[in-house]
C-alpha cells in the first residue's frame, strides 16, 4: 500500500504490543510515523481515518470496535 498509493496514503501510527516487532515493521514498511505499544493511545493521539487490524482472529472485534468509536 505504501508503494502503490504514496500520494493518498499516510501512515499516522503503528501499534503492536511487541516493541521489537513494531520497530521491525516500521523499518520493513519504510514509514516514518509514530509507534505505540498501546493501541488505545495510538487511537487517541493520531485519530486515524482508517485502521488496518492485523491480529489473530480472536482479537479482531475488540480492536475494530475501538477504532469505530
Coordinates of N, CA, C and O in Angstrom, one line a residue:
X1 N 0.8 -1.2 0.0 CA 0.0 0.0 0.0 C 0.9 1.2 0.0 O 0.5 2.2 -0.6
X2 N 2.0 1.2 0.7 CA 2.9 2.4 0.8 C 3.4 2.7 -0.6 O 3.5 3.8 -1.0
X3 N 3.8 1.6 -1.3 CA 4.3 1.8 -2.7 C 3.2 2.1 -3.7 O 3.5 2.9 -4.6
X4 N 2.1 1.5 -3.6 CA 1.0 1.7 -4.6 C 0.3 3.1 -4.5 O -0.2 3.6 -5.5
X5 N 0.2 3.6 -3.3 CA -0.6 4.8 -3.1 C 0.1 5.9 -2.3 O -0.4 6.5 -1.3
X6 N 1.3 6.3 -2.7 CA 2.1 7.2 -1.9 C 1.5 8.6 -1.8 O 1.7 9.4 -0.9
X7 N 0.7 9.0 -2.8 CA 0.1 10.3 -2.8 C -1.2 10.4 -1.9 O -1.6 11.5 -1.5
X8 N -1.8 9.3 -1.7 CA -3.1 9.3 -1.0 C -3.1 8.6 0.4 O -4.0 8.7 1.1
X9 N -2.0 7.9 0.7 CA -1.9 7.1 1.9 C -0.8 7.7 2.8 O 0.3 7.8 2.4
X10 N -1.2 8.0 4.0 CA -0.2 8.4 5.0 C -0.4 7.6 6.3 O -1.5 7.6 6.9
X11 N 0.6 6.9 6.7 CA 0.6 6.1 8.0 C 0.7 7.1 9.1 O 1.8 7.8 9.2
X12 N -0.2 7.2 10.0 CA -0.1 8.2 11.1 C 0.3 7.5 12.4 O 0.6 8.1 13.4
X13 N 0.3 6.1 12.4 CA 0.8 5.4 13.6 C 0.8 3.9 13.3 O 0.0 3.4 12.5
X14 N 1.6 3.2 14.0 CA 1.7 1.8 14.0 C 1.6 1.3 15.5 O 2.2 2.0 16.4
X15 N 0.9 0.2 15.7 CA 0.8 -0.2 17.1 C 1.0 -1.7 17.2 O 0.5 -2.5 16.3
X16 N 1.8 -2.2 18.2 CA 2.0 -3.6 18.4 C 2.4 -3.7 19.9 O 3.2 -2.8 20.4
X17 N 2.0 -4.7 20.6 CA 2.4 -4.9 22.0 C 3.9 -5.3 22.1 O 4.4 -5.3 23.2
X18 N 4.5 -5.8 21.0 CA 5.9 -6.2 21.0 C 6.7 -5.1 20.4 O 6.7 -4.9 19.2
X19 N 7.5 -4.4 21.2 CA 8.3 -3.3 20.7 C 9.3 -3.7 19.6 O 9.6 -2.9 18.6
X20 N 9.9 -4.9 19.7 CA 10.8 -5.4 18.7 C 10.1 -5.6 17.3 O 10.7 -5.2 16.3
X21 N 9.0 -6.2 17.4 CA 8.2 -6.4 16.2 C 7.8 -5.1 15.6 O 7.7 -4.9 14.3
X22 N 7.4 -4.2 16.4 CA 7.0 -2.9 16.0 C 8.1 -2.1 15.3 O 7.9 -1.5 14.2
X23 N 9.3 -2.1 15.8 CA 10.4 -1.5 15.2 C 10.7 -2.1 13.9 O 11.0 -1.4 12.9
X24 N 10.7 -3.5 13.8 CA 11.0 -4.2 12.6 C 9.9 -3.8 11.5 O 10.3 -3.5 10.3
X25 N 8.7 -3.8 11.9 CA 7.6 -3.5 10.9 C 7.7 -2.1 10.4 O 7.6 -1.9 9.1
X26 N 8.1 -1.1 11.2 CA 8.2 0.3 10.7 C 9.4 0.4 9.7 O 9.2 1.0 8.7
X27 N 10.5 -0.3 10.0 CA 11.6 -0.3 9.1 C 11.3 -1.0 7.8 O 11.6 -0.6 6.7
X28 N 10.7 -2.2 7.9 CA 10.3 -3.0 6.8 C 9.4 -2.3 5.8 O 9.5 -2.3 4.6
X29 N 8.4 -1.6 6.4 CA 7.4 -0.9 5.6 C 7.9 0.4 5.1 O 7.4 0.9 4.1
X30 N 9.0 0.9 5.7 CA 9.6 2.2 5.2 C 8.7 3.4 5.5 O 8.6 4.3 4.7
X31 N 8.1 3.4 6.7 CA 7.2 4.5 7.0 C 7.9 5.3 8.2 O 8.7 4.8 8.9
X32 N 7.5 6.6 8.3 CA 8.1 7.4 9.3 C 7.0 8.0 10.3 O 7.1 9.1 10.7
X33 N 6.2 7.1 10.7 CA 5.1 7.5 11.6 C 5.5 7.1 13.1 O 6.3 6.3 13.3
X34 N 4.8 7.7 14.1 CA 5.0 7.3 15.4 C 4.6 5.9 15.7 O 3.7 5.3 15.0
X35 N 5.2 5.3 16.7 CA 4.8 3.9 17.0 C 4.3 3.9 18.5 O 4.7 4.7 19.3
X36 N 3.4 2.9 18.7 CA 2.8 2.8 20.0 C 2.7 1.3 20.5 O 2.3 0.5 19.7
X37 N 3.0 1.0 21.7 CA 2.8 -0.3 22.2 C 1.4 -0.4 22.8 O 0.9 -1.5 23.2
X38 N 0.7 0.7 22.9 CA -0.7 0.8 23.4 C -1.6 1.3 22.3 O -1.6 2.4 21.9
X39 N -2.5 0.4 21.9 CA -3.4 0.7 20.8 C -4.3 1.8 21.1 O -4.6 2.7 20.3
X40 N -4.9 1.9 22.3 CA -5.8 3.0 22.7 C -5.1 4.3 22.6 O -5.7 5.3 22.2
X41 N -3.8 4.4 23.1 CA -3.0 5.6 23.0 C -2.9 6.0 21.5 O -3.0 7.2 21.2
X42 N -2.6 5.1 20.7 CA -2.4 5.4 19.3 C -3.7 6.0 18.7 O -3.6 7.0 18.0
X43 N -4.8 5.4 19.0 CA -6.1 6.0 18.5 C -6.3 7.4 19.0 O -6.8 8.3 18.3
X44 N -6.1 7.6 20.3 CA -6.3 8.9 20.9 C -5.4 10.0 20.3 O -5.8 11.1 20.0
X45 N -4.1 9.6 20.1 CA -3.2 10.6 19.7 C -3.2 10.9 18.2 O -2.9 12.0 17.7
X46 N -3.5 9.9 17.4 CA -3.4 10.0 15.9 C -4.8 10.2 15.3 O -4.8 10.8 14.2
X47 N -5.8 9.8 15.9 CA -7.2 9.9 15.3 C -7.2 9.5 13.8 O -7.5 10.4 12.9
X48 N -6.9 8.3 13.5 CA -6.8 7.9 12.1 C -8.2 7.8 11.4 O -9.2 7.7 12.1
X49 N -8.2 8.1 10.1 CA -9.4 7.9 9.3 C -9.7 6.5 9.0 O -10.8 6.1 8.6
X50 N -8.7 5.7 9.0 CA -8.8 4.2 8.6 C -7.8 3.4 9.5 O -6.7 3.9 9.8
X51 N -8.3 2.3 9.9 CA -7.4 1.4 10.6 C -7.3 0.0 9.9 O -8.2 -0.4 9.2
X52 N -6.1 -0.6 10.0 CA -6.0 -2.0 9.5 C -5.6 -2.8 10.7 O -4.6 -2.6 11.3
X53 N -6.5 -3.8 10.9 CA -6.3 -4.7 12.1 C -5.7 -6.0 11.6 O -6.3 -6.7 10.8
X54 N -4.4 -6.3 12.0 CA -3.7 -7.5 11.6 C -3.3 -8.3 12.8 O -2.2 -8.4 13.2
X55 N -4.3 -8.8 13.5 CA -4.1 -9.5 14.7 C -4.7 -10.9 14.5 O -5.3 -11.2 13.5
X56 N -4.7 -11.7 15.5 CA -5.3 -13.0 15.5 C -6.8 -12.8 15.4 O -7.4 -11.8 15.9
X57 N -7.6 -13.7 14.8 CA -9.0 -13.6 14.7 C -9.7 -13.3 16.0 O -10.7 -12.6 16.0
X58 N -9.2 -13.9 17.0 CA -9.9 -13.8 18.3 C -9.9 -12.3 18.9 O -10.8 -12.0 19.7
X59 N -9.0 -11.5 18.4 CA -9.0 -10.1 19.0 C -9.4 -9.1 18.0 O -9.5 -7.9 18.3
X60 N -9.7 -9.5 16.7 CA -10.1 -8.5 15.7 C -11.3 -7.6 16.2 O -11.2 -6.4 16.1
X61 N -12.3 -8.2 16.7 CA -13.5 -7.5 17.0 C -13.3 -6.4 18.1 O -13.8 -5.3 17.9
X62 N -12.5 -6.6 19.0 CA -12.2 -5.6 20.1 C -11.5 -4.4 19.5 O -11.9 -3.3 19.8
X63 N -10.5 -4.6 18.7 CA -9.8 -3.5 18.1 C -10.6 -2.8 17.1 O -10.5 -1.5 17.0
X64 N -11.4 -3.5 16.3 CA -12.2 -2.8 15.3 C -13.3 -2.0 16.0 O -13.5 -0.8 15.6
X65 N -13.9 -2.5 17.0 CA -14.9 -1.7 17.8 C -14.3 -0.4 18.3 O -14.9 0.7 18.2
X66 N -13.1 -0.5 18.9 CA -12.5 0.7 19.5 C -12.1 1.7 18.4 O -12.3 2.9 18.5
X67 N -11.7 1.2 17.2 CA -11.4 2.0 16.1 C -12.6 2.7 15.6 O -12.6 3.9 15.2
X68 N -13.8 2.1 15.5 CA -15.0 2.7 15.1 C -15.5 3.7 16.0 O -16.1 4.7 15.6
X69 N -15.2 3.5 17.3 CA -15.7 4.5 18.3 C -15.0 5.8 18.1 O -15.5 6.9 18.3

